[in-house]
PDB file of C-alpha atoms in Angstrom:
ATOM      1  CA  MET A  24      -2.163 -33.503  -2.430  1.00  0.00           C
ATOM      2  CA  ASN A  25      -3.116 -30.401  -0.498  1.00  0.00           C
ATOM      3  CA  GLU A  26      -2.822 -27.337  -2.734  1.00  0.00           C
ATOM      4  CA  THR A  27      -0.628 -25.620  -0.119  1.00  0.00           C
ATOM      5  CA  ASP A  28       1.982 -28.404  -0.012  1.00  0.00           C
ATOM      6  CA  THR A  29       4.494 -26.261  -1.920  1.00  0.00           C
ATOM      7  CA  GLN A  30       4.758 -24.282   1.332  1.00  0.00           C
ATOM      8  CA  LYS A  31       5.850 -20.926  -0.147  1.00  0.00           C
ATOM      9  CA  GLN A  32       3.276 -18.244   0.597  1.00  0.00           C
ATOM     10  CA  ILE A  33       3.080 -14.660  -0.668  1.00  0.00           C
ATOM     11  CA  ILE A  34       2.854 -12.500   2.466  1.00  0.00           C
ATOM     12  CA  ASN A  35       3.559  -9.052   1.023  1.00  0.00           C
ATOM     13  CA  ILE A  36       4.205  -7.055  -2.140  1.00  0.00           C
ATOM     14  CA  SER A  37       5.491  -3.610  -1.364  1.00  0.00           C
ATOM     15  CA  TRP A  38       8.322  -1.103  -1.308  1.00  0.00           C
ATOM     16  CA  LYS A  39      11.430  -1.243   0.870  1.00  0.00           C
ATOM     17  CA  PHE A  40      13.449   1.803   1.897  1.00  0.00           C
ATOM     18  CA  ASN A  41      17.222   1.838   2.371  1.00  0.00           C
ATOM     19  CA  LYS A  42      18.092   4.516   4.910  1.00  0.00           C
ATOM     20  CA  LYS A  43      21.796   4.443   4.025  1.00  0.00           C
ATOM     21  CA  ASP A  44      21.370   5.758   0.504  1.00  0.00           C
ATOM     22  CA  GLU A  45      17.693   6.794   0.782  1.00  0.00           C
ATOM     23  CA  SER A  46      16.727   4.493  -2.072  1.00  0.00           C
ATOM     24  CA  TYR A  47      13.433   2.723  -2.703  1.00  0.00           C
ATOM     25  CA  TYR A  48      12.993  -0.677  -4.283  1.00  0.00           C
ATOM     26  CA  PRO A  49       9.945  -2.864  -4.984  1.00  0.00           C
ATOM     27  CA  THR A  50       9.833  -6.326  -3.400  1.00  0.00           C
ATOM     28  CA  ILE A  51       7.763  -9.445  -2.963  1.00  0.00           C
ATOM     29  CA  THR A  52       7.998 -11.252   0.377  1.00  0.00           C
ATOM     30  CA  LEU A  53       7.497 -15.008   0.615  1.00  0.00           C
ATOM     31  CA  PHE A  54       7.314 -17.190   3.700  1.00  0.00           C
ATOM     32  CA  ASP A  55       8.606 -20.754   3.367  1.00  0.00           C
ATOM     33  CA  HIS A  56       6.578 -22.878   5.787  1.00  0.00           C
ATOM     34  CA  ASN A  57       9.072 -25.753   5.406  1.00  0.00           C
ATOM     35  CA  THR A  58      12.108 -23.779   6.559  1.00  0.00           C
ATOM     36  CA  ASN A  59      10.324 -20.985   8.497  1.00  0.00           C
ATOM     37  CA  GLU A  60      12.302 -18.479   6.445  1.00  0.00           C
ATOM     38  CA  VAL A  61      11.112 -15.097   5.216  1.00  0.00           C
ATOM     39  CA  GLN A  62      12.412 -14.462   1.689  1.00  0.00           C
ATOM     40  CA  VAL A  63      12.459 -10.919   0.296  1.00  0.00           C
ATOM     41  CA  LEU A  64      12.917 -10.848  -3.488  1.00  0.00           C
ATOM     42  CA  MET A  65      13.829  -7.716  -5.431  1.00  0.00           C
ATOM     43  CA  LEU A  66      11.316  -7.155  -8.217  1.00  0.00           C
ATOM     44  CA  ARG A  67      13.196  -4.970 -10.687  1.00  0.00           C
ATOM     45  CA  ASN A  68      13.688  -7.117 -13.814  1.00  0.00           C
ATOM     46  CA  TYR A  69      12.024 -10.024 -12.006  1.00  0.00           C
ATOM     47  CA  ILE A  70      10.173 -12.639 -14.042  1.00  0.00           C
ATOM     48  CA  PHE A  71       7.058 -14.023 -12.358  1.00  0.00           C
ATOM     49  CA  ASN A  72       6.307 -17.665 -13.174  1.00  0.00           C
ATOM     50  CA  TYR A  73       3.862 -18.590 -10.433  1.00  0.00           C
ATOM     51  CA  ILE A  74       0.881 -20.904 -10.486  1.00  0.00           C
ATOM     52  CA  LEU A  75      -1.015 -19.922  -7.345  1.00  0.00           C
ATOM     53  CA  THR A  76      -3.622 -21.503  -5.126  1.00  0.00           C
ATOM     54  CA  THR A  77      -7.198 -20.493  -5.813  1.00  0.00           C
ATOM     55  CA  GLU A  78      -7.757 -19.684  -2.150  1.00  0.00           C
ATOM     56  CA  ARG A  79      -6.011 -16.967  -0.185  1.00  0.00           C
ATOM     57  CA  TYR A  80      -4.782 -17.898   3.267  1.00  0.00           C
ATOM     58  CA  CYS A  81      -4.059 -15.613   6.200  1.00  0.00           C
ATOM     59  CA  PRO A  82      -0.499 -14.243   5.842  1.00  0.00           C
ATOM     60  CA  GLY A  83       0.028 -14.059   9.615  1.00  0.00           C
ATOM     61  CA  TYR A  84       0.895 -11.139  11.862  1.00  0.00           C
ATOM     62  CA  HIS A  85       3.746  -9.119  13.366  1.00  0.00           C
ATOM     63  CA  TYR A  86       4.478  -8.831  17.062  1.00  0.00           C
ATOM     64  CA  LEU A  87       7.312  -7.595  19.275  1.00  0.00           C
ATOM     65  CA  ASP A  88       9.506 -10.559  18.366  1.00  0.00           C
ATOM     66  CA  GLY A  89       8.898 -10.268  14.623  1.00  0.00           C
ATOM     67  CA  TYR A  90       6.788 -12.047  12.018  1.00  0.00           C
ATOM     68  CA  HIS A  91       4.519 -14.996  12.848  1.00  0.00           C
ATOM     69  CA  PRO A  92       2.727 -17.154  10.258  1.00  0.00           C
ATOM     70  CA  CYS A  93      -0.941 -17.838  10.891  1.00  0.00           C
ATOM     71  CA  PRO A  94      -1.048 -20.870  13.221  1.00  0.00           C
ATOM     72  CA  TYR A  95      -4.350 -22.018  11.701  1.00  0.00           C
ATOM     73  CA  ASN A  96      -3.675 -21.347   8.003  1.00  0.00           C
ATOM     74  CA  ASN A  97      -7.146 -19.808   7.840  1.00  0.00           C
ATOM     75  CA  ILE A  98      -8.745 -19.148   4.457  1.00  0.00           C
ATOM     76  CA  LEU A  99      -9.597 -15.514   3.640  1.00  0.00           C
ATOM     77  CA  ASN A 100     -12.896 -15.599   1.768  1.00  0.00           C
ATOM     78  CA  LYS A 101     -13.227 -11.880   1.016  1.00  0.00           C
ATOM     79  CA  ASP A 102     -10.859  -9.567  -0.886  1.00  0.00           C
ATOM     80  CA  SER A 103     -11.234  -7.010   1.887  1.00  0.00           C
ATOM     81  CA  TYR A 104      -9.771  -9.400   4.478  1.00  0.00           C
ATOM     82  CA  SER A 105      -6.025  -8.965   4.930  1.00  0.00           C
ATOM     83  CA  GLN A 106      -5.824 -11.264   7.991  1.00  0.00           C
ATOM     84  CA  CYS A 107      -7.998 -13.784   9.771  1.00  0.00           C
ATOM     85  CA  PHE A 108      -9.772 -12.768  12.972  1.00  0.00           C
ATOM     86  CA  TYR A 109      -7.159 -14.443  15.183  1.00  0.00           C
ATOM     87  CA  CYS A 110      -4.128 -12.767  13.564  1.00  0.00           C
ATOM     88  CA  ASP A 111      -5.909  -9.426  13.329  1.00  0.00           C
ATOM     89  CA  LYS A 112      -6.522  -9.537  17.085  1.00  0.00           C
ATOM     90  CA  LYS A 113      -2.966 -10.686  17.811  1.00  0.00           C
ATOM     91  CA  GLN A 114      -1.452  -7.825  15.840  1.00  0.00           C
ATOM     92  CA  GLY A 115      -3.981  -5.389  17.255  1.00  0.00           C
ATOM     93  CA  PHE A 116      -3.611  -2.564  14.724  1.00  0.00           C
ATOM     94  CA  ARG A 117      -7.230  -2.175  13.697  1.00  0.00           C
ATOM     95  CA  GLU A 118      -8.498  -2.539  17.249  1.00  0.00           C
ATOM     96  CA  ALA A 119      -6.193   0.134  18.676  1.00  0.00           C
ATOM     97  CA  PHE A 120      -5.576   2.538  15.796  1.00  0.00           C
ATOM     98  CA  LEU A 121      -8.729   2.368  13.714  1.00  0.00           C
ATOM     99  CA  PHE A 122     -11.330   1.549  16.359  1.00  0.00           C
ATOM    100  CA  GLN A 123      -9.672   3.359  19.286  1.00  0.00           C
ATOM    101  CA  GLY A 124      -9.861   0.214  21.428  1.00  0.00           C
ATOM    102  CA  GLU A 125      -7.417  -1.032  24.046  1.00  0.00           C
ATOM    103  CA  ALA A 126      -3.907  -1.496  22.643  1.00  0.00           C
ATOM    104  CA  ASN A 127      -2.070  -4.765  23.247  1.00  0.00           C
ATOM    105  CA  GLU A 128       1.628  -4.821  24.178  1.00  0.00           C
ATOM    106  CA  PHE A 129       2.775  -4.690  20.559  1.00  0.00           C
ATOM    107  CA  MET A 130       0.507  -1.781  19.695  1.00  0.00           C
ATOM    108  CA  GLN A 131       1.441   0.044  22.899  1.00  0.00           C
ATOM    109  CA  GLU A 132       5.029   0.117  21.642  1.00  0.00           C
ATOM    110  CA  TYR A 133       3.943   0.973  18.107  1.00  0.00           C
ATOM    111  CA  LEU A 134       1.759   3.887  19.195  1.00  0.00           C
ATOM    112  CA  LYS A 135       4.416   5.287  21.534  1.00  0.00           C
ATOM    113  CA  GLN A 136       6.620   6.170  18.580  1.00  0.00           C
ATOM    114  CA  LYS A 137       6.344   9.470  16.793  1.00  0.00           C
ATOM    115  CA  HIS A 138       3.577   9.695  14.200  1.00  0.00           C
ATOM    116  CA  TYR A 139       3.119  12.271  11.456  1.00  0.00           C
ATOM    117  CA  VAL A 140       0.257  13.940   9.653  1.00  0.00           C
ATOM    118  CA  TYR A 141       0.992  14.388   5.958  1.00  0.00           C
ATOM    119  CA  LEU A 142      -0.681  16.101   3.019  1.00  0.00           C
ATOM    120  CA  ALA A 143      -0.392  14.251  -0.292  1.00  0.00           C
ATOM    121  CA  TYR A 144      -1.169  15.336  -3.844  1.00  0.00           C
ATOM    122  CA  PHE A 145      -2.955  13.211  -6.446  1.00  0.00           C
ATOM    123  CA  GLU A 146      -3.819  14.141 -10.006  1.00  0.00           C
ATOM    124  CA  PRO A 147      -5.754  16.042 -11.185  1.00  0.00           C
ATOM    125  CA  GLY A 148      -5.639  18.290  -8.105  1.00  0.00           C
ATOM    126  CA  ILE A 149      -6.729  16.218  -5.111  1.00  0.00           C
ATOM    127  CA  VAL A 150      -5.129  16.633  -1.677  1.00  0.00           C
ATOM    128  CA  LYS A 151      -5.396  13.886   0.932  1.00  0.00           C
ATOM    129  CA  VAL A 152      -4.596  14.068   4.646  1.00  0.00           C
ATOM    130  CA  GLY A 153      -3.076  10.954   6.202  1.00  0.00           C
ATOM    131  CA  THR A 154      -0.862   9.633   8.985  1.00  0.00           C
ATOM    132  CA  ALA A 155       2.379   7.658   9.106  1.00  0.00           C
ATOM    133  CA  ALA A 156       4.366   6.146  11.967  1.00  0.00           C
ATOM    134  CA  GLU A 157       8.051   7.007  12.376  1.00  0.00           C
ATOM    135  CA  SER A 158       9.003   3.421  11.504  1.00  0.00           C
ATOM    136  CA  ARG A 159       7.031   3.690   8.252  1.00  0.00           C
ATOM    137  CA  LYS A 160       7.545   7.373   7.563  1.00  0.00           C
ATOM    138  CA  PHE A 161       9.244   6.811   4.218  1.00  0.00           C
ATOM    139  CA  LEU A 162       7.065   3.900   3.118  1.00  0.00           C
ATOM    140  CA  ARG A 163       3.493   4.848   3.944  1.00  0.00           C
ATOM    141  CA  PRO A 164       3.098   7.597   1.310  1.00  0.00           C
ATOM    142  CA  ILE A 165       4.619   5.654  -1.598  1.00  0.00           C
ATOM    143  CA  GLU A 166       2.553   2.598  -0.660  1.00  0.00           C
ATOM    144  CA  GLN A 167      -0.470   4.853  -1.134  1.00  0.00           C
ATOM    145  CA  ASP A 168       0.970   5.982  -4.493  1.00  0.00           C
ATOM    146  CA  ALA A 169       1.344   9.431  -2.927  1.00  0.00           C
ATOM    147  CA  LEU A 170       4.356  10.668  -4.867  1.00  0.00           C
ATOM    148  CA  VAL A 171       4.354  14.342  -3.850  1.00  0.00           C
ATOM    149  CA  TYR A 172       3.676  15.081  -0.202  1.00  0.00           C
ATOM    150  CA  MET A 173       4.789  16.907   2.942  1.00  0.00           C
ATOM    151  CA  PHE A 174       4.739  16.095   6.650  1.00  0.00           C
ATOM    152  CA  ILE A 175       2.990  18.934   8.464  1.00  0.00           C
ATOM    153  CA  ALA A 176       2.570  17.793  12.086  1.00  0.00           C
ATOM    154  CA  GLU A 177       3.883  15.265  14.579  1.00  0.00           C
ATOM    155  CA  SER A 178       2.724  13.684  17.834  1.00  0.00           C
ATOM    156  CA  ASP A 179       2.396  10.170  19.265  1.00  0.00           C
ATOM    157  CA  GLY A 180       0.232   7.480  17.749  1.00  0.00           C
ATOM    158  CA  PHE A 181      -2.354   7.715  20.507  1.00  0.00           C
ATOM    159  CA  SER A 182      -3.177  11.312  19.558  1.00  0.00           C
ATOM    160  CA  ILE A 183      -2.296  11.879  15.912  1.00  0.00           C
ATOM    161  CA  GLN A 184      -5.594  10.684  14.435  1.00  0.00           C
ATOM    162  CA  ASP A 185      -7.439  13.386  16.324  1.00  0.00           C
ATOM    163  CA  LEU A 186      -5.631  16.034  14.283  1.00  0.00           C
ATOM    164  CA  GLU A 187      -6.028  14.071  11.044  1.00  0.00           C
ATOM    165  CA  HIS A 188      -9.795  13.779  11.499  1.00  0.00           C
ATOM    166  CA  THR A 189     -10.085  17.413  12.598  1.00  0.00           C
ATOM    167  CA  ILE A 190      -8.225  18.653   9.515  1.00  0.00           C
ATOM    168  CA  SER A 191     -10.365  16.473   7.278  1.00  0.00           C
ATOM    169  CA  LYS A 192     -13.576  17.788   8.805  1.00  0.00           C
ATOM    170  CA  GLU A 193     -12.704  21.459   9.258  1.00  0.00           C
ATOM    171  CA  ILE A 194     -10.424  22.082   6.252  1.00  0.00           C
ATOM    172  CA  GLY A 195     -12.346  19.778   3.931  1.00  0.00           C
ATOM    173  CA  LEU A 196      -9.659  17.287   2.909  1.00  0.00           C
ATOM    174  CA  THR A 197     -10.329  13.643   2.140  1.00  0.00           C
ATOM    175  CA  GLU A 198      -8.685  10.890   4.179  1.00  0.00           C
ATOM    176  CA  ALA A 199      -8.816   8.425   1.288  1.00  0.00           C
ATOM    177  CA  VAL A 200      -8.417   8.500  -2.491  1.00  0.00           C
ATOM    178  CA  ARG A 201     -10.178   5.630  -4.212  1.00  0.00           C
ATOM    179  CA  SER A 202      -7.973   3.016  -5.800  1.00  0.00           C
ATOM    180  CA  GLY A 203     -10.001   3.253  -9.000  1.00  0.00           C
ATOM    181  CA  HIS A 204      -9.205   6.961  -9.242  1.00  0.00           C
ATOM    182  CA  LYS A 205      -5.482   6.304  -8.858  1.00  0.00           C
ATOM    183  CA  PHE A 206      -5.711   3.613 -11.532  1.00  0.00           C
ATOM    184  CA  ARG A 207      -7.154   6.090 -14.015  1.00  0.00           C
ATOM    185  CA  TYR A 208      -4.113   8.328 -13.606  1.00  0.00           C
ATOM    186  CA  LEU A 209      -1.397   5.651 -13.653  1.00  0.00           C
ATOM    187  CA  SER A 210       0.229   7.088 -16.753  1.00  0.00           C
ATOM    188  CA  GLN A 211       0.146  10.738 -15.660  1.00  0.00           C
ATOM    189  CA  LYS A 212       3.203  12.026 -13.841  1.00  0.00           C
ATOM    190  CA  PRO A 213       2.246  14.470 -11.079  1.00  0.00           C
ATOM    191  CA  ASN A 214       2.579  18.163 -11.853  1.00  0.00           C
ATOM    192  CA  VAL A 215       5.056  18.983  -9.089  1.00  0.00           C
ATOM    193  CA  ASP A 216       4.714  22.776  -9.372  1.00  0.00           C
ATOM    194  CA  LYS A 217       0.937  22.547  -9.131  1.00  0.00           C
ATOM    195  CA  ALA A 218       1.246  20.062  -6.272  1.00  0.00           C
ATOM    196  CA  LYS A 219       3.590  22.315  -4.298  1.00  0.00           C
ATOM    197  CA  LYS A 220       1.315  25.339  -4.645  1.00  0.00           C
ATOM    198  CA  LEU A 221      -1.761  23.363  -3.642  1.00  0.00           C
ATOM    199  CA  LEU A 222      -0.098  21.627  -0.688  1.00  0.00           C
ATOM    200  CA  MET A 223       1.380  24.883   0.609  1.00  0.00           C
ATOM    201  CA  SER A 224      -1.986  26.593   0.212  1.00  0.00           C
ATOM    202  CA  TYR A 225      -3.700  23.965   2.351  1.00  0.00           C
ATOM    203  CA  PHE A 226      -0.866  23.980   4.868  1.00  0.00           C
ATOM    204  CA  ALA A 227      -1.237  27.752   5.249  1.00  0.00           C
ATOM    205  CA  LYS A 228      -4.933  27.264   6.040  1.00  0.00           C
ATOM    206  CA  ILE A 229      -4.100  24.556   8.566  1.00  0.00           C
ATOM    207  CA  TYR A 230      -1.355  26.615  10.189  1.00  0.00           C
ATOM    208  CA  ASP A 231      -3.552  29.697  10.501  1.00  0.00           C
ATOM    209  CA  ARG A 232      -6.407  27.681  11.953  1.00  0.00           C
ATOM    210  CA  TYR A 233      -4.437  25.752  14.578  1.00  0.00           C
ATOM    211  CA  LYS A 234      -1.394  27.899  15.417  1.00  0.00           C
ATOM    212  CA  ASP A 235      -3.112  29.138  18.588  1.00  0.00           C
ATOM    213  CA  ASN A 236      -4.959  25.926  19.359  1.00  0.00           C
ATOM    214  CA  ASP A 237      -4.159  24.692  22.881  1.00  0.00           C
ATOM    215  CA  LYS A 238      -3.939  21.069  21.782  1.00  0.00           C
ATOM    216  CA  PHE A 239      -2.607  21.153  18.224  1.00  0.00           C
ATOM    217  CA  SER A 240      -0.336  24.204  18.011  1.00  0.00           C
ATOM    218  CA  SER A 241       2.772  22.425  19.330  1.00  0.00           C
ATOM    219  CA  TRP A 242       2.275  19.572  16.877  1.00  0.00           C
ATOM    220  CA  ILE A 243       2.495  21.703  13.730  1.00  0.00           C
ATOM    221  CA  ILE A 244       5.770  21.647  11.779  1.00  0.00           C
ATOM    222  CA  GLU A 245       6.317  25.317  10.968  1.00  0.00           C
ATOM    223  CA  LYS A 246       8.408  24.805   7.819  1.00  0.00           C
ATOM    224  CA  PRO A 247       7.358  21.541   6.163  1.00  0.00           C
ATOM    225  CA  GLU A 248       9.506  20.193   3.331  1.00  0.00           C
ATOM    226  CA  LEU A 249       8.073  18.980   0.043  1.00  0.00           C
ATOM    227  CA  VAL A 250       8.961  15.370  -0.804  1.00  0.00           C
ATOM    228  CA  ASP A 251       8.946  14.517  -4.507  1.00  0.00           C
ATOM    229  CA  LEU A 252       9.121  10.812  -5.381  1.00  0.00           C
ATOM    230  CA  SER A 253       7.580  11.221  -8.826  1.00  0.00           C
ATOM    231  CA  SER A 254      10.806  10.230 -10.598  1.00  0.00           C
ATOM    232  CA  LEU A 255      11.048   6.896  -8.750  1.00  0.00           C
ATOM    233  CA  VAL A 256       8.043   5.113 -10.205  1.00  0.00           C
ATOM    234  CA  THR A 257       7.193   3.853 -13.671  1.00  0.00           C
ATOM    235  CA  TYR A 258       4.412   5.493 -15.681  1.00  0.00           C
ATOM    236  CA  PRO A 259       2.922   3.023 -18.179  1.00  0.00           C
ATOM    237  CA  GLU A 260       3.025   4.286 -21.755  1.00  0.00           C
ATOM    238  CA  ASP A 261       0.512   1.688 -22.922  1.00  0.00           C
ATOM    239  CA  GLU A 262      -2.911   0.743 -21.645  1.00  0.00           C
ATOM    240  CA  VAL A 263      -2.974  -1.373 -18.503  1.00  0.00           C
ATOM    241  CA  TYR A 264      -5.544  -4.158 -18.193  1.00  0.00           C
ATOM    242  CA  LYS A 265      -6.755  -5.534 -14.913  1.00  0.00           C
ATOM    243  CA  VAL A 266      -6.302  -9.285 -14.468  1.00  0.00           C
ATOM    244  CA  LYS A 267      -9.671 -11.009 -14.406  1.00  0.00           C
ATOM    245  CA  ASN A 268     -10.693 -12.636 -11.125  1.00  0.00           C
ATOM    246  CA  SER A 269     -10.793 -15.995 -12.904  1.00  0.00           C
ATOM    247  CA  GLU A 270      -7.098 -15.692 -13.787  1.00  0.00           C
ATOM    248  CA  THR A 271      -5.604 -14.691 -10.446  1.00  0.00           C
ATOM    249  CA  ASP A 272      -4.386 -18.281 -10.051  1.00  0.00           C
ATOM    250  CA  TYR A 273      -1.534 -17.225 -12.336  1.00  0.00           C
ATOM    251  CA  LEU A 274       1.159 -14.605 -11.943  1.00  0.00           C
ATOM    252  CA  VAL A 275       3.268 -14.931 -15.075  1.00  0.00           C
ATOM    253  CA  GLY A 276       5.249 -12.183 -16.791  1.00  0.00           C
ATOM    254  CA  LYS A 277       7.967  -9.573 -16.334  1.00  0.00           C
ATOM    255  CA  PHE A 278       7.589  -7.160 -13.445  1.00  0.00           C
ATOM    256  CA  HIS A 279       6.888  -3.605 -14.561  1.00  0.00           C
ATOM    257  CA  ALA A 280       5.900  -1.525 -11.518  1.00  0.00           C
ATOM    258  CA  ILE A 281       4.175  -1.296  -8.162  1.00  0.00           C
ATOM    259  CA  ARG A 282       1.600   1.482  -8.100  1.00  0.00           C
ATOM    260  CA  GLY A 283      -0.465   1.706  -4.952  1.00  0.00           C
ATOM    261  CA  ARG A 284      -1.978  -1.698  -4.337  1.00  0.00           C
ATOM    262  CA  TYR A 285      -1.498  -2.803  -7.961  1.00  0.00           C
ATOM    263  CA  THR A 286       1.389  -4.911  -9.232  1.00  0.00           C
ATOM    264  CA  ILE A 287       1.881  -4.264 -12.944  1.00  0.00           C
ATOM    265  CA  PHE A 288       3.629  -6.801 -15.159  1.00  0.00           C
ATOM    266  CA  GLU A 289       4.122  -7.477 -18.855  1.00  0.00           C
ATOM    267  CA  ASN A 290       2.798 -10.613 -20.507  1.00  0.00           C
ATOM    268  CA  SER A 291       2.798 -11.169 -24.282  1.00  0.00           C
ATOM    269  CA  ASN A 292       3.558  -7.457 -24.850  1.00  0.00           C
ATOM    270  CA  ILE A 293       0.507  -6.446 -22.806  1.00  0.00           C
ATOM    271  CA  LEU A 294       0.634  -4.611 -19.482  1.00  0.00           C
ATOM    272  CA  LEU A 295      -1.527  -6.214 -16.812  1.00  0.00           C
ATOM    273  CA  ALA A 296      -2.314  -5.163 -13.248  1.00  0.00           C
ATOM    274  CA  VAL A 297      -3.277  -7.416 -10.364  1.00  0.00           C
ATOM    275  CA  ASP A 298      -4.714  -6.120  -7.098  1.00  0.00           C
ATOM    276  CA  GLU A 299      -2.525  -7.234  -4.184  1.00  0.00           C
ATOM    277  CA  ARG A 300      -5.675  -8.067  -2.217  1.00  0.00           C
ATOM    278  CA  ARG A 301      -6.314 -10.913  -4.653  1.00  0.00           C
ATOM    279  CA  ILE A 302      -2.897 -12.577  -4.398  1.00  0.00           C
ATOM    280  CA  ILE A 303      -1.384 -11.840  -0.963  1.00  0.00           C
ATOM    281  CA  GLY A 304      -1.908 -14.963   1.126  1.00  0.00           C
ATOM    282  CA  LYS A 305      -1.851 -17.355  -1.821  1.00  0.00           C
ATOM    283  CA  TYR A 306       0.656 -20.192  -1.951  1.00  0.00           C
ATOM    284  CA  ILE A 307       2.841 -20.928  -4.959  1.00  0.00           C
ATOM    285  CA  LYS A 308       1.577 -24.311  -6.187  1.00  0.00           C
ATOM    286  CA  ASP A 309       3.999 -24.697  -9.060  1.00  0.00           C
ATOM    287  CA  TYR A 310       5.996 -22.776 -11.648  1.00  0.00           C
ATOM    288  CA  GLN A 311       5.120 -22.099 -15.277  1.00  0.00           C
ATOM    289  CA  ASP A 312       7.013 -19.876 -17.680  1.00  0.00           C
ATOM    290  CA  ASP A 313       4.265 -19.383 -20.230  1.00  0.00           C
ATOM    291  CA  TYR A 314       0.660 -18.308 -19.739  1.00  0.00           C
ATOM    292  CA  HIS A 315      -1.499 -16.048 -21.900  1.00  0.00           C
ATOM    293  CA  TYR A 316      -4.125 -13.948 -20.176  1.00  0.00           C
ATOM    294  CA  LYS A 317      -7.490 -13.414 -21.822  1.00  0.00           C
ATOM    295  CA  VAL A 318      -7.667  -9.792 -22.936  1.00  0.00           C
ATOM    296  CA  GLU A 319     -10.493  -9.198 -25.385  1.00  0.00           C
ATOM    297  CA  ASN A 320     -11.683  -5.949 -26.999  1.00  0.00           C
ATOM    298  CA  ARG A 321      -8.884  -4.120 -25.269  1.00  0.00           C
ATOM    299  CA  LYS A 322      -9.880  -0.490 -25.726  1.00  0.00           C
ATOM    300  CA  SER A 323     -13.468  -1.010 -24.594  1.00  0.00           C
ATOM    301  CA  GLU A 324     -12.503  -3.486 -21.888  1.00  0.00           C
ATOM    302  CA  ILE A 325     -10.254  -1.071 -20.030  1.00  0.00           C
ATOM    303  CA  LYS A 326     -13.171   1.346 -19.659  1.00  0.00           C
ATOM    304  CA  ASP A 327     -15.390  -1.439 -18.327  1.00  0.00           C
ATOM    305  CA  GLN A 328     -12.716  -2.593 -15.899  1.00  0.00           C
ATOM    306  CA  LEU A 329     -12.023   0.859 -14.545  1.00  0.00           C
ATOM    307  CA  SER A 330     -15.697   1.518 -13.959  1.00  0.00           C
ATOM    308  CA  MET A 331     -15.833  -1.497 -11.657  1.00  0.00           C
ATOM    309  CA  ILE A 332     -12.718  -0.759  -9.572  1.00  0.00           C
TER     310      ILE A 332
END
């Protein structure tokens, strides 16, 4: 029996945003290859009981007409791969947005929409500059575990990265905060007052520098609003242990939180975190209600794990 014969594949673990009531909720998205149905499951109070394939398979791509599963079911043999070469080219995001190559029809439409530059705060006093498309304006920051942020400029997707890179270079702001750093501060709720002062301070520098710039001045939002999502997420009160690579064939326990790219769940009164890069693309082989993860020398192990993230 082929290990993918169960036909249900994990294609995403992320947040959803309800525009009607402006609420956020964590979800896991499965694709059933038997019925060609996309299933979005709410994760609050959800009990995972998955035995997963050892291999990860390409989760497919999105195009103008919606989601498409990978036609070749290609294996992803590196954690850093989120799609196979074929699906990556079909979707076209990296080619057009990251590498400034020619945009396909889907990316032409995507890049035409309004895009934003945002400043985001991370403990213990780090400010990141990033971008978000209009269609993902409310999701991009929280997916990055950016819980206190402000949108400071807007333009189209073809141009917005120019300002992002310029701000990073000239103002001295990072464009990325390491996942390992975020993991270290999982339990620390952001200091919103400190965040506001720091974000406004950097915005003032940006405004002063580019208010008379021929290219960027019209993009700047003169009165940016602070967004505070710090009350929406869960801050673990106990230590969180990273699931060993050898045990990512199991996802068993009660959902606790999504924080950045980590899904946190409780198993045998222990909080565990699994990197989404190690489970997205896997198929559900079977179901099992009970599995005990190997967590030895807990206090010393967490330090070792964090040093390797």
